[in-house]
Every structure is written in C-alpha cells, then in structure tokens.
Amino acid sequence: MALKDILAERPVRRSGIAAAVMALKAKFGERVVTGEDVRRAHAHSTTYIPNQMPDAVFFAESEAEVQALVLICGEHDTPIVPFGTGSSLEGHINAPQGGISLDLSRMDKVLAVHAEDLDCTVEPGITREALNAHLRDTGLFFPIDPGANASLGGMASTRASGTNAVRYGTMRDNVIGVTAVMADGKIIRTARRAKKTSAGYDLTRLLVGSEGTLGIITKLNLKLYGIPEKILSGVVSFPSVRDACDTVIQTIQTGIPVARIELLDAQSMEAANAYAGLTLEARPSLFLEFHGSPAGVAEQAEMFAMIAGEHGGSELKAAEKTEERAKLWKARHDMYWASMTLRPGARAIATDVCVPVSRLADCIGETQADIAASGLLGPIIGHVGDGNFHVTLLLDETNSAEIDAAEAFMARLAERAVEMDGTCTGEHGVGQGKRGYLRRELGDAVDVMQTIKLALDPGNILNPGKIFTLP
C-alpha cells in the first residue's frame, strides 16, 4: 500500500463519535481518556505510516465492559480499534475514521492452567513473557515468540509467528478457541477445550488473523508444551546467504526437528555485534536451537553440522548455558533496534514475506539484488525454517526519492513472493500497509472476505480500513 494512497484517503467523519465519547465517559469516568498524548500513543508510530489518532482511549477491565463499549459504539456508529501493546507494524492500531481505541492491557489475567491437558485460558491483554513467567513452575511454556513482548490477544488477531514457528507452528496452530464480543454486542465462544472437533464452522480460525475487524477477543484457550529436557543453541556462519539458505532447505527436507533456525545476513551480523556486544563473524549466519533429550539434541546437532559443512558452513559455535542462550536470542530479537546502528538517524521500516522453503534461496537472492539496484540499505533477517524473512529498510523520511524507492521495492518484494506461490505477509498481517497487495495474492477470495465482514459487522465499526477498504 503506497504511502500516497493512505494519505489520499479522506474517510468521512462519523457524526456519532462525540456522543459515544460522552456516553462512555458517563459510564466509565476517568478510564475514558481524551488527552492528545495518550491518543497519539495509541495510534501507529513504528513505521512511516502516518499516526491517525482515535478520539478517545478506553481502558477496559472486563469482558462485560468490552460488551458495553461495543453496544454504545454500535448505537452511535463509532469505530472501535482494539489495542494490545502497540507493537504491530502495518498500521493495525491507526484510527483513520476516528473513534475509540480499546486498550485491553488491563485484561491480563491467567484464568486457568490445565497442566494435565497442556492448555491454558488467558485474557487478551497478557503478554507472552508474562504468561511464561506464570507458567515457570509448572514445567510448561507457550512457544510463540514474535520478538516483541506482544499481547496474546494481539498475537492471535494478527496470526503472529516467530522464531519457534518451524517446530511449534504459529498462533493459528496454537489457539484452541476464543471468546469474542461481536459487532452486535453478542458474546460467542468458538470452541471448547477438546483437542479436535467437527462441530460446525471453524470460527476460531476465522477470528484468529482477522485483525480485530470481525470481533474483539476477550479470552483465549492456548496450547502449552513441556519445557525441553535439553536445549542447545548455536551459530554457524557461511560464505553467502545462498549457502545458508540451501542449508536451511536441506535441513527441513531431511526432517531434522530443529526448534529455531534464523538467518542474519552480513549487515545484520555487523549490527548485532555492535548493538549486543557479540564477537561473531560478520558473515551470513544461522542462529539455531535444538530441543529434546540430551541424546536427541546431540544427534540433531551432528546431523545439522554435516549439512552445514557441505555448504561451506563453519563449526557450530554452541551456547548451552541459559545465560549464553539468552544473550544470543536477545541479540536476534533486538535486530529492529540494532539495524538502526547501520544508519544513525534513519527510520527503520520492517516488511516481510514468506515463500515455500524450496524457493527461499531464490527469493532472498533476488531481493538482495533488488535492494542493491534500488540504492537502499536493507539488512535481511528471517524465520527461514518456514520460508519467512524480513527486510528492514533504513530510510531518511525527509527524502521523498528514498520513500518512493522504498515503496517501489516493497511492491516488487510482495509481487516476487506471490509469483513464487508465497504470501505478501508471513506474520505482520495486512493492516493498512499491505492492503494493496492482498487481491494480487488471493483474487476473488477478497470479495468473500468483504462479504463475511459486512455480514458480521454491517456498520463497519470494528477496526475499519484494515485488511481492505469496503466498497
């Protein structure tokens, strides 16, 4: 979605917003905030997509309060934009038509842990780190790790992924069911806790990834996993990105159950060394991790080392101690901030695509050539075990030529991924930023999405302007 297209949009202001704010203030008092600083903090600020503030921010504390908000906003034709921690990257939390930002951060309880069934029930505002801290003494953990300490409701809404996805899947695979408040105020539960069901439409999968446009998630039932007996992390460097990618492809095709396998190109390694105090080679590298029994982990590492060696890889620099592993993965998770050291003062614009793993080397190779030809600076990292990689463009926001070049590059990147039977967004979601690429990827399926949206939210009050613009 080109920036000029977002700026050109002039949605009609809805006349009932002021009345809705008054009604909410009368009911909830000081938890309805209209101060400019708070409103700005609840709109988009992590990329060059403009900040489009809501008219008010409501800090909800219960499902009943979310329902009351929806009923008031429905009565006054007022948009609702759900907000978790604000870490999304595609304009999901912007309020292009104004309205109410629904801050769910105070709904952060663990409601139940069913250790014997390997699942838990939580409120949407709890973060993944807080959940795992709560689970620490149970021997269980929740594996989805997008890097940012995002809220689990937000992670479900954007169908988030992360470094563990190659082994444990994405949010789509780990949400058993949700409870949600729909646009008419009705509260629905999409599934019970059974591990499988054939009962009716899969409404869980409909709401997971819907980016707050179909319903507002108020509870989640999530899968949990046992903490592995043995964890081994490590780094292997390669002569080229293609060598690293070919190693990933062969590792996956061989069936080695690697838990994490992350690519950092040479520029990313340079930035990680500077930002995180690492002393690794500034060459294309794979950060990886193995989970299992001591014997199983040793076997996995040995098999991987043989494959890496065939592609010019160095010896595995292992990290077994908890603090060593934590330092390594913190460096990986901090790459958004680390990349800024490559061009101080620049704005970092992150974008991602995902392709079948067999096309990974081709897609990254063509993308690197495109970045160079465009005159841009864009280090590449990725959850390459499932074919997903990210480009972080470092731009001078005051330079219109750079912005134009970046937008043209991102359009070509999305097109390249789709041509390889991949997707324009592996885990960031669509939001505002990638609306323009969706129809190229899914064609008439977008019309079906719009039909569903209008059936469930005929007033278009739930996060309007995201995923697509209604005709």
Tab-separated table of C-alpha atoms in Angstrom:
chain	number	residue	atom	x	y	z
A	1	MET	CA	0.000	0.000	0.000
A	2	ALA	CA	1.688	3.200	-1.151
A	3	LEU	CA	2.015	5.965	1.412
A	4	LYS	CA	0.450	8.415	-1.020
A	5	ASP	CA	-2.657	6.212	-1.170
A	6	ILE	CA	-3.003	6.171	2.622
A	7	LEU	CA	-2.506	9.935	2.788
A	8	ALA	CA	-5.043	10.445	-0.014
A	9	GLU	CA	-7.769	8.631	1.899
A	10	ARG	CA	-10.222	11.017	3.480
A	11	PRO	CA	-12.724	8.848	5.330
A	12	VAL	CA	-15.957	10.595	6.229
A	13	ARG	CA	-16.050	11.537	9.897
A	14	ARG	CA	-18.897	9.800	11.659
A	15	SER	CA	-21.297	12.157	13.340
A	16	GLY	CA	-21.968	9.999	16.397
A	17	ILE	CA	-18.420	9.871	17.790
A	18	ALA	CA	-18.790	12.826	20.152
A	19	ALA	CA	-21.997	11.362	21.607
A	20	ALA	CA	-20.308	7.981	22.063
A	21	VAL	CA	-17.390	9.564	23.927
A	22	MET	CA	-19.819	11.400	26.206
A	23	ALA	CA	-21.766	8.217	26.916
A	24	LEU	CA	-18.580	6.277	27.654
A	25	LYS	CA	-17.310	8.993	29.996
A	26	ALA	CA	-20.616	8.987	31.826
A	27	LYS	CA	-20.370	5.215	32.325
A	28	PHE	CA	-16.627	4.686	32.866
A	29	GLY	CA	-15.338	8.057	34.057
A	30	GLU	CA	-11.566	8.598	34.064
A	31	ARG	CA	-10.884	5.346	32.207
A	32	VAL	CA	-12.001	7.154	29.048
A	33	VAL	CA	-9.052	9.392	28.172
A	34	THR	CA	-9.097	12.139	25.533
A	35	GLY	CA	-5.683	13.712	26.133
A	36	GLU	CA	-3.650	14.104	22.949
A	37	ASP	CA	-0.521	12.366	24.231
A	38	VAL	CA	-2.440	9.231	25.209
A	39	ARG	CA	-4.351	9.211	21.934
A	40	ARG	CA	-1.167	9.588	19.909
A	41	ALA	CA	0.468	6.729	21.819
A	42	HIS	CA	-2.473	4.526	20.843
A	43	ALA	CA	-2.043	5.037	17.096
A	44	HIS	CA	0.614	3.900	14.677
A	45	SER	CA	4.146	5.083	15.287
A	46	THR	CA	6.585	2.282	14.373
A	47	THR	CA	6.883	2.944	10.622
A	48	TYR	CA	6.384	5.799	8.204
A	49	ILE	CA	2.634	5.150	8.014
A	50	PRO	CA	1.146	8.360	9.469
A	51	ASN	CA	-0.211	8.438	13.001
A	52	GLN	CA	-4.027	8.601	12.845
A	53	MET	CA	-5.302	9.184	16.370
A	54	PRO	CA	-8.563	7.962	17.905
A	55	ASP	CA	-10.906	10.456	19.573
A	56	ALA	CA	-10.585	8.692	22.917
A	57	VAL	CA	-8.912	5.727	24.594
A	58	PHE	CA	-10.919	3.389	26.821
A	59	PHE	CA	-9.050	1.159	29.300
A	60	ALA	CA	-11.309	-1.870	29.682
A	61	GLU	CA	-11.049	-4.180	32.682
A	62	SER	CA	-13.551	-6.938	31.895
A	63	GLU	CA	-15.410	-8.703	29.135
A	64	ALA	CA	-18.651	-7.080	30.287
A	65	GLU	CA	-17.056	-3.652	29.823
A	66	VAL	CA	-15.948	-4.556	26.299
A	67	GLN	CA	-19.500	-5.611	25.548
A	68	ALA	CA	-20.849	-2.331	26.950
A	69	LEU	CA	-18.390	-0.383	24.798
A	70	VAL	CA	-19.438	-2.241	21.664
A	71	LEU	CA	-23.122	-1.601	22.341
A	72	ILE	CA	-22.544	2.127	22.899
A	73	CYS	CA	-20.355	2.464	19.824
A	74	GLY	CA	-22.804	0.486	17.741
A	75	GLU	CA	-25.627	2.786	18.804
A	76	HIS	CA	-23.580	5.856	17.826
A	77	ASP	CA	-21.907	4.475	14.663
A	78	THR	CA	-18.463	4.856	16.229
A	79	PRO	CA	-15.353	2.880	15.184
A	80	ILE	CA	-13.529	0.680	17.698
A	81	VAL	CA	-9.817	-0.056	17.281
A	82	PRO	CA	-8.566	-2.832	19.604
A	83	PHE	CA	-5.139	-2.179	21.167
A	84	GLY	CA	-2.805	-4.639	22.905
A	85	THR	CA	0.758	-3.355	23.298
A	86	GLY	CA	1.041	-1.349	20.080
A	87	SER	CA	3.865	-3.427	18.589
A	88	SER	CA	2.192	-4.144	15.228
A	89	LEU	CA	3.916	-2.909	12.093
A	90	GLU	CA	1.249	-2.399	9.419
A	91	GLY	CA	-0.965	0.357	10.834
A	92	HIS	CA	-3.350	-2.021	12.613
A	93	ILE	CA	-3.906	0.365	15.540
A	94	ASN	CA	-4.464	3.528	13.499
A	95	ALA	CA	-7.888	5.135	13.642
A	96	PRO	CA	-8.354	6.546	10.112
A	97	GLN	CA	-12.044	7.222	10.805
A	98	GLY	CA	-11.527	8.311	14.404
A	99	GLY	CA	-13.438	6.582	17.164
A	100	ILE	CA	-12.352	4.707	20.284
A	101	SER	CA	-9.077	2.888	20.913
A	102	LEU	CA	-9.956	-0.070	23.122
A	103	ASP	CA	-6.914	-0.680	25.332
A	104	LEU	CA	-7.058	-4.273	26.617
A	105	SER	CA	-3.806	-4.201	28.593
A	106	ARG	CA	-5.609	-4.300	31.957
A	107	MET	CA	-7.335	-7.555	30.976
A	108	ASP	CA	-4.163	-9.507	31.686
A	109	LYS	CA	-5.102	-12.457	33.878
A	110	VAL	CA	-4.280	-16.135	33.533
A	111	LEU	CA	-7.746	-17.556	34.126
A	112	ALA	CA	-6.850	-21.252	34.239
A	113	VAL	CA	-3.937	-23.613	33.618
A	114	HIS	CA	-4.864	-27.204	32.799
A	115	ALA	CA	-1.427	-28.783	33.087
A	116	GLU	CA	-2.736	-32.305	32.569
A	117	ASP	CA	-4.298	-31.249	29.258
A	118	LEU	CA	-1.413	-28.974	28.180
A	119	ASP	CA	-3.565	-25.879	27.749
A	120	CYS	CA	-4.457	-22.633	29.489
A	121	THR	CA	-7.087	-19.899	29.324
A	122	VAL	CA	-5.996	-16.258	29.431
A	123	GLU	CA	-7.312	-12.750	28.928
A	124	PRO	CA	-6.180	-10.933	25.778
A	125	GLY	CA	-4.013	-8.278	27.424
A	126	ILE	CA	-1.472	-10.639	28.979
A	127	THR	CA	1.860	-10.677	27.176
A	128	ARG	CA	3.707	-13.795	26.117
A	129	GLU	CA	6.523	-13.087	28.592
A	130	ALA	CA	4.077	-12.639	31.465
A	131	LEU	CA	2.333	-15.915	30.599
A	132	ASN	CA	5.623	-17.825	30.535
A	133	ALA	CA	6.654	-16.263	33.848
A	134	HIS	CA	3.359	-17.503	35.315
A	135	LEU	CA	3.969	-20.997	33.886
A	136	ARG	CA	7.592	-21.270	35.023
A	137	ASP	CA	6.928	-23.597	37.981
A	138	THR	CA	4.615	-25.891	36.017
A	139	GLY	CA	7.282	-27.203	33.641
A	140	LEU	CA	5.263	-25.851	30.718
A	141	PHE	CA	5.691	-22.952	28.305
A	142	PHE	CA	3.943	-21.155	25.465
A	143	PRO	CA	6.276	-21.190	22.445
A	144	ILE	CA	5.127	-18.474	20.060
A	145	ASP	CA	7.813	-15.807	20.195
A	146	PRO	CA	7.483	-12.888	17.741
A	147	GLY	CA	10.305	-10.963	19.373
A	148	ALA	CA	8.300	-8.087	20.768
A	149	ASN	CA	6.635	-8.720	24.126
A	150	ALA	CA	3.262	-8.558	22.414
A	151	SER	CA	-0.133	-9.236	23.958
A	152	LEU	CA	-1.589	-12.651	23.249
A	153	GLY	CA	-4.848	-11.132	22.026
A	154	GLY	CA	-2.913	-9.046	19.532
A	155	MET	CA	-0.795	-12.025	18.523
A	156	ALA	CA	-3.947	-14.034	17.815
A	157	SER	CA	-5.571	-11.155	15.940
A	158	THR	CA	-2.594	-10.793	13.579
A	159	ARG	CA	-1.877	-14.540	13.392
A	160	ALA	CA	1.615	-13.913	14.745
A	161	SER	CA	4.560	-16.223	14.358
A	162	GLY	CA	8.177	-16.069	15.494
A	163	THR	CA	11.454	-17.846	15.990
A	164	ASN	CA	9.915	-21.119	17.265
A	165	ALA	CA	7.380	-21.470	14.462
A	166	VAL	CA	9.393	-24.014	12.480
A	167	ARG	CA	8.789	-26.563	15.261
A	168	TYR	CA	5.752	-25.326	17.191
A	169	GLY	CA	3.750	-23.547	14.492
A	170	THR	CA	2.133	-20.108	14.576
A	171	MET	CA	-0.754	-18.636	16.557
A	172	ARG	CA	-3.097	-20.266	14.058
A	173	ASP	CA	-1.842	-23.674	15.230
A	174	ASN	CA	-1.810	-22.910	18.954
A	175	VAL	CA	-5.160	-21.243	19.647
A	176	ILE	CA	-7.719	-23.896	20.561
A	177	GLY	CA	-10.610	-21.475	20.870
A	178	VAL	CA	-11.517	-17.892	21.724
A	179	THR	CA	-14.307	-15.942	23.333
A	180	ALA	CA	-15.149	-12.744	21.495
A	181	VAL	CA	-17.549	-9.825	21.570
A	182	MET	CA	-19.064	-9.415	18.122
A	183	ALA	CA	-20.144	-6.174	16.470
A	184	ASP	CA	-23.747	-6.548	17.687
A	185	GLY	CA	-22.579	-6.999	21.282
A	186	LYS	CA	-23.157	-10.745	21.330
A	187	ILE	CA	-20.532	-12.794	23.187
A	188	ILE	CA	-19.563	-16.037	21.461
A	189	ARG	CA	-17.256	-18.929	22.314
A	190	THR	CA	-15.788	-20.517	19.201
A	191	ALA	CA	-14.720	-23.885	20.662
A	192	ARG	CA	-14.477	-25.968	23.810
A	193	ARG	CA	-11.159	-27.330	25.103
A	194	ALA	CA	-11.186	-30.617	23.212
A	195	LYS	CA	-8.103	-31.092	21.042
A	196	LYS	CA	-10.214	-31.635	17.948
A	197	THR	CA	-13.789	-31.042	16.836
A	198	SER	CA	-16.002	-31.460	13.787
A	199	ALA	CA	-18.743	-29.226	15.155
A	200	GLY	CA	-19.726	-26.604	12.616
A	201	TYR	CA	-17.732	-23.809	11.027
A	202	ASP	CA	-14.226	-23.186	12.327
A	203	LEU	CA	-14.924	-19.786	13.835
A	204	THR	CA	-11.676	-19.918	15.789
A	205	ARG	CA	-9.653	-19.788	12.580
A	206	LEU	CA	-11.961	-17.076	11.245
A	207	LEU	CA	-11.251	-14.778	14.189
A	208	VAL	CA	-7.556	-15.645	14.513
A	209	GLY	CA	-5.923	-13.384	11.959
A	210	SER	CA	-8.948	-11.138	11.425
A	211	GLU	CA	-7.071	-8.159	12.934
A	212	GLY	CA	-9.984	-7.022	15.085
A	213	THR	CA	-12.266	-6.495	12.094
A	214	LEU	CA	-14.788	-9.261	12.899
A	215	GLY	CA	-14.860	-9.442	16.698
A	216	ILE	CA	-12.921	-8.422	19.811
A	217	ILE	CA	-11.179	-11.323	21.526
A	218	THR	CA	-11.758	-11.358	25.297
A	219	LYS	CA	-10.453	-14.839	26.201
A	220	LEU	CA	-8.079	-17.316	24.555
A	221	ASN	CA	-7.588	-21.026	25.148
A	222	LEU	CA	-3.998	-21.845	24.178
A	223	LYS	CA	-1.871	-24.953	23.726
A	224	LEU	CA	1.095	-25.414	26.053
A	225	TYR	CA	4.212	-27.563	25.763
A	226	GLY	CA	6.627	-29.201	28.160
A	227	ILE	CA	9.901	-27.354	28.687
A	228	PRO	CA	12.508	-29.450	26.848
A	229	GLU	CA	14.879	-31.572	28.907
A	230	LYS	CA	17.831	-30.281	26.859
A	231	ILE	CA	18.200	-27.051	24.865
A	232	LEU	CA	21.217	-26.296	22.685
A	233	SER	CA	21.603	-23.034	20.774
A	234	GLY	CA	24.350	-22.049	18.394
A	235	VAL	CA	25.594	-20.009	15.445
A	236	VAL	CA	27.055	-21.134	12.130
A	237	SER	CA	28.443	-18.691	9.559
A	238	PHE	CA	28.513	-19.167	5.769
A	239	PRO	CA	30.289	-17.757	2.718
A	240	SER	CA	26.988	-16.439	1.296
A	241	VAL	CA	23.291	-16.058	2.037
A	242	ARG	CA	22.560	-18.695	-0.613
A	243	ASP	CA	24.784	-21.209	1.190
A	244	ALA	CA	22.897	-20.506	4.418
A	245	CYS	CA	19.522	-20.818	2.688
A	246	ASP	CA	20.488	-24.062	0.968
A	247	THR	CA	21.483	-25.415	4.381
A	248	VAL	CA	18.058	-24.479	5.738
A	249	ILE	CA	16.284	-26.133	2.816
A	250	GLN	CA	18.217	-29.390	3.196
A	251	THR	CA	17.752	-29.365	6.991
A	252	ILE	CA	13.985	-29.061	6.664
A	253	GLN	CA	13.759	-31.606	3.860
A	254	THR	CA	15.851	-34.058	5.899
A	255	GLY	CA	13.339	-33.828	8.713
A	256	ILE	CA	15.675	-32.627	11.463
A	257	PRO	CA	13.285	-31.285	14.157
A	258	VAL	CA	15.135	-28.007	14.639
A	259	ALA	CA	13.255	-25.725	17.045
A	260	ARG	CA	14.583	-22.411	15.697
A	261	ILE	CA	16.599	-21.600	12.602
A	262	GLU	CA	17.101	-17.905	11.946
A	263	LEU	CA	19.033	-16.159	9.176
A	264	LEU	CA	21.018	-12.949	9.654
A	265	ASP	CA	22.818	-11.571	6.615
A	266	ALA	CA	26.262	-9.930	6.860
A	267	GLN	CA	24.830	-6.457	7.533
A	268	SER	CA	22.604	-7.837	10.284
A	269	MET	CA	25.555	-9.625	11.881
A	270	GLU	CA	27.535	-6.383	11.814
A	271	ALA	CA	24.661	-4.597	13.543
A	272	ALA	CA	24.150	-7.397	16.099
A	273	ASN	CA	27.814	-7.344	17.056
A	274	ALA	CA	27.746	-3.577	17.579
A	275	TYR	CA	24.412	-3.410	19.410
A	276	ALA	CA	24.546	-6.571	21.524
A	277	GLY	CA	28.272	-6.773	22.177
A	278	LEU	CA	28.728	-10.034	20.281
A	279	THR	CA	32.035	-11.058	18.724
A	280	LEU	CA	30.738	-13.212	15.890
A	281	GLU	CA	31.914	-13.175	12.292
A	282	ALA	CA	30.180	-10.520	10.190
A	283	ARG	CA	29.146	-13.099	7.596
A	284	PRO	CA	25.737	-14.533	6.726
A	285	SER	CA	24.841	-16.728	9.693
A	286	LEU	CA	22.216	-19.069	11.048
A	287	PHE	CA	21.140	-18.834	14.679
A	288	LEU	CA	19.578	-22.157	15.623
A	289	GLU	CA	18.280	-24.145	18.551
A	290	PHE	CA	17.562	-27.803	19.223
A	291	HIS	CA	15.081	-29.152	21.811
A	292	GLY	CA	14.740	-32.670	23.177
A	293	SER	CA	16.559	-35.283	25.226
A	294	PRO	CA	20.350	-34.969	25.619
A	295	ALA	CA	20.899	-37.803	23.140
A	296	GLY	CA	18.330	-36.452	20.704
A	297	VAL	CA	19.745	-32.935	20.767
A	298	ALA	CA	23.275	-34.256	20.200
A	299	GLU	CA	22.070	-36.258	17.201
A	300	GLN	CA	20.176	-33.296	15.729
A	301	ALA	CA	23.196	-31.014	16.106
A	302	GLU	CA	25.508	-33.569	14.500
A	303	MET	CA	23.199	-34.069	11.512
A	304	PHE	CA	22.842	-30.319	11.050
A	305	ALA	CA	26.615	-29.810	11.251
A	306	MET	CA	27.143	-32.323	8.452
A	307	ILE	CA	24.659	-30.486	6.205
A	308	ALA	CA	26.136	-27.076	7.048
A	309	GLY	CA	29.617	-28.334	6.285
A	310	GLU	CA	28.517	-29.428	2.821
A	311	HIS	CA	27.554	-25.792	2.133
A	312	GLY	CA	30.703	-24.181	3.490
A	313	GLY	CA	29.413	-23.571	6.991
A	314	SER	CA	31.706	-23.028	9.947
A	315	GLU	CA	31.729	-25.209	13.025
A	316	LEU	CA	28.730	-24.712	15.299
A	317	LYS	CA	29.536	-22.149	17.982
A	318	ALA	CA	27.409	-23.652	20.737
A	319	ALA	CA	25.587	-21.914	23.567
A	320	GLU	CA	24.351	-24.358	26.219
A	321	LYS	CA	24.143	-22.275	29.387
A	322	THR	CA	20.904	-20.399	29.979
A	323	GLU	CA	22.608	-17.005	30.082
A	324	GLU	CA	24.551	-17.701	26.870
A	325	ARG	CA	21.400	-18.729	25.053
A	326	ALA	CA	19.507	-15.723	26.400
A	327	LYS	CA	22.208	-13.328	25.144
A	328	LEU	CA	22.177	-14.921	21.699
A	329	TRP	CA	18.408	-14.773	21.265
A	330	LYS	CA	18.135	-11.299	22.747
A	331	ALA	CA	20.562	-10.165	20.048
A	332	ARG	CA	18.278	-11.739	17.441
A	333	HIS	CA	15.128	-10.221	18.924
A	334	ASP	CA	16.720	-6.778	19.149
A	335	MET	CA	17.580	-6.662	15.443
A	336	TYR	CA	14.987	-3.975	14.687
A	337	TRP	CA	16.845	-1.621	17.025
A	338	ALA	CA	20.284	-2.965	16.161
A	339	SER	CA	19.746	-2.311	12.469
A	340	MET	CA	19.471	1.406	13.188
A	341	THR	CA	23.162	1.454	14.129
A	342	LEU	CA	23.919	0.904	10.444
A	343	ARG	CA	22.487	4.337	9.636
A	344	PRO	CA	22.085	6.538	12.714
A	345	GLY	CA	19.103	8.869	12.494
A	346	ALA	CA	17.328	6.796	9.857
A	347	ARG	CA	13.826	5.365	10.246
A	348	ALA	CA	13.619	1.577	10.216
A	349	ILE	CA	10.796	0.211	8.063
A	350	ALA	CA	10.266	-3.526	8.519
A	351	THR	CA	8.460	-5.649	5.954
A	352	ASP	CA	8.186	-9.407	5.493
A	353	VAL	CA	7.179	-12.078	3.007
A	354	CYS	CA	7.032	-15.866	3.119
A	355	VAL	CA	7.596	-18.407	0.336
A	356	PRO	CA	7.728	-22.202	0.101
A	357	VAL	CA	11.036	-23.157	1.680
A	358	SER	CA	12.274	-24.623	-1.620
A	359	ARG	CA	12.124	-21.103	-3.141
A	360	LEU	CA	13.754	-19.372	-0.173
A	361	ALA	CA	17.258	-19.029	-1.630
A	362	ASP	CA	15.887	-17.697	-4.928
A	363	CYS	CA	13.620	-15.166	-3.248
A	364	ILE	CA	16.281	-13.823	-0.897
A	365	GLY	CA	18.884	-13.702	-3.657
A	366	GLU	CA	16.615	-11.704	-5.960
A	367	THR	CA	15.641	-9.450	-3.053
A	368	GLN	CA	19.268	-8.670	-2.212
A	369	ALA	CA	19.924	-7.750	-5.852
A	370	ASP	CA	16.812	-5.548	-5.856
A	371	ILE	CA	17.917	-3.723	-2.687
A	372	ALA	CA	21.330	-3.010	-4.204
A	373	ALA	CA	19.864	-1.842	-7.519
A	374	SER	CA	17.445	0.452	-5.671
A	375	GLY	CA	20.258	2.197	-3.805
A	376	LEU	CA	18.709	1.279	-0.465
A	377	LEU	CA	20.136	-0.063	2.768
A	378	GLY	CA	18.137	-3.068	3.926
A	379	PRO	CA	19.571	-5.829	6.131
A	380	ILE	CA	17.741	-9.165	5.944
A	381	ILE	CA	16.791	-11.464	8.797
A	382	GLY	CA	14.269	-14.242	8.870
A	383	HIS	CA	12.474	-17.188	10.397
A	384	VAL	CA	13.799	-19.100	7.428
A	385	GLY	CA	12.841	-22.555	8.662
A	386	ASP	CA	9.352	-21.855	7.348
A	387	GLY	CA	10.393	-19.663	4.403
A	388	ASN	CA	9.702	-16.342	6.146
A	389	PHE	CA	12.140	-13.435	6.011
A	390	HIS	CA	12.151	-9.739	6.867
A	391	VAL	CA	13.791	-6.740	5.248
A	392	THR	CA	14.438	-3.690	7.416
A	393	LEU	CA	14.817	-0.629	5.200
A	394	LEU	CA	16.714	2.281	6.735
A	395	LEU	CA	15.321	5.483	5.294
A	396	ASP	CA	15.647	9.237	5.515
A	397	GLU	CA	11.999	10.187	5.964
A	398	THR	CA	12.674	13.675	4.623
A	399	ASN	CA	13.978	12.301	1.326
A	400	SER	CA	10.992	11.771	-0.974
A	401	ALA	CA	13.133	9.918	-3.524
A	402	GLU	CA	14.104	7.349	-0.885
A	403	ILE	CA	10.498	6.916	0.190
A	404	ASP	CA	9.426	6.378	-3.429
A	405	ALA	CA	12.253	3.882	-3.982
A	406	ALA	CA	11.309	2.015	-0.792
A	407	GLU	CA	7.640	1.782	-1.760
A	408	ALA	CA	8.519	0.533	-5.236
A	409	PHE	CA	10.863	-2.040	-3.717
A	410	MET	CA	8.243	-3.284	-1.229
A	411	ALA	CA	5.710	-3.681	-4.032
A	412	ARG	CA	8.223	-5.730	-6.040
A	413	LEU	CA	9.053	-7.813	-2.963
A	414	ALA	CA	5.381	-8.667	-2.423
A	415	GLU	CA	4.953	-9.453	-6.112
A	416	ARG	CA	8.071	-11.642	-6.082
A	417	ALA	CA	6.783	-13.662	-3.132
A	418	VAL	CA	3.353	-14.155	-4.696
A	419	GLU	CA	4.915	-15.214	-8.009
A	420	MET	CA	6.774	-17.902	-6.065
A	421	ASP	CA	3.432	-19.092	-4.630
A	422	GLY	CA	4.122	-17.351	-1.336
A	423	THR	CA	2.488	-14.525	0.577
A	424	CYS	CA	2.997	-10.774	0.901
A	425	THR	CA	2.910	-11.076	4.698
A	426	GLY	CA	4.190	-14.072	6.607
A	427	GLU	CA	3.387	-12.747	10.069
A	428	HIS	CA	2.995	-8.959	10.143
A	429	GLY	CA	-0.617	-9.027	8.982
A	430	VAL	CA	-2.260	-6.758	6.403
A	431	GLY	CA	-3.485	-3.743	8.372
A	432	GLN	CA	-3.211	-0.626	6.239
A	433	GLY	CA	0.293	-1.210	4.946
A	434	LYS	CA	-0.346	-4.297	2.805
A	435	ARG	CA	-3.935	-3.822	1.654
A	436	GLY	CA	-2.756	-3.055	-1.858
A	437	TYR	CA	-1.138	-6.472	-2.280
A	438	LEU	CA	-3.934	-8.694	-0.976
A	439	ARG	CA	-6.025	-9.020	-4.131
A	440	ARG	CA	-2.961	-9.891	-6.216
A	441	GLU	CA	-2.336	-12.772	-3.811
A	442	LEU	CA	-5.878	-14.039	-3.177
A	443	GLY	CA	-8.006	-12.679	-6.039
A	444	ASP	CA	-11.762	-13.085	-5.636
A	445	ALA	CA	-11.270	-14.523	-2.153
A	446	VAL	CA	-11.026	-10.891	-1.037
A	447	ASP	CA	-14.659	-10.413	-2.145
A	448	VAL	CA	-15.648	-13.341	0.074
A	449	MET	CA	-13.788	-11.707	2.982
A	450	GLN	CA	-15.708	-8.481	2.405
A	451	THR	CA	-18.993	-10.395	2.354
A	452	ILE	CA	-18.138	-12.002	5.706
A	453	LYS	CA	-17.127	-8.638	7.148
A	454	LEU	CA	-20.399	-6.978	6.127
A	455	ALA	CA	-22.446	-9.917	7.406
A	456	LEU	CA	-20.828	-9.828	10.857
A	457	ASP	CA	-20.240	-6.073	11.101
A	458	PRO	CA	-22.721	-4.319	8.802
A	459	GLY	CA	-21.974	-0.938	10.396
A	460	ASN	CA	-18.238	-1.395	9.807
A	461	ILE	CA	-17.394	-0.257	13.331
A	462	LEU	CA	-14.705	-2.866	14.106
A	463	ASN	CA	-11.266	-1.596	13.052
A	464	PRO	CA	-12.436	-0.083	9.749
A	465	GLY	CA	-9.920	0.499	6.977
A	466	LYS	CA	-7.819	-2.557	7.798
A	467	ILE	CA	-7.172	-5.564	5.504
A	468	PHE	CA	-9.285	-3.956	2.764
A	469	THR	CA	-11.388	-0.849	2.170
A	470	LEU	CA	-15.048	-1.676	1.889
A	471	PRO	CA	-16.683	-0.566	-1.386
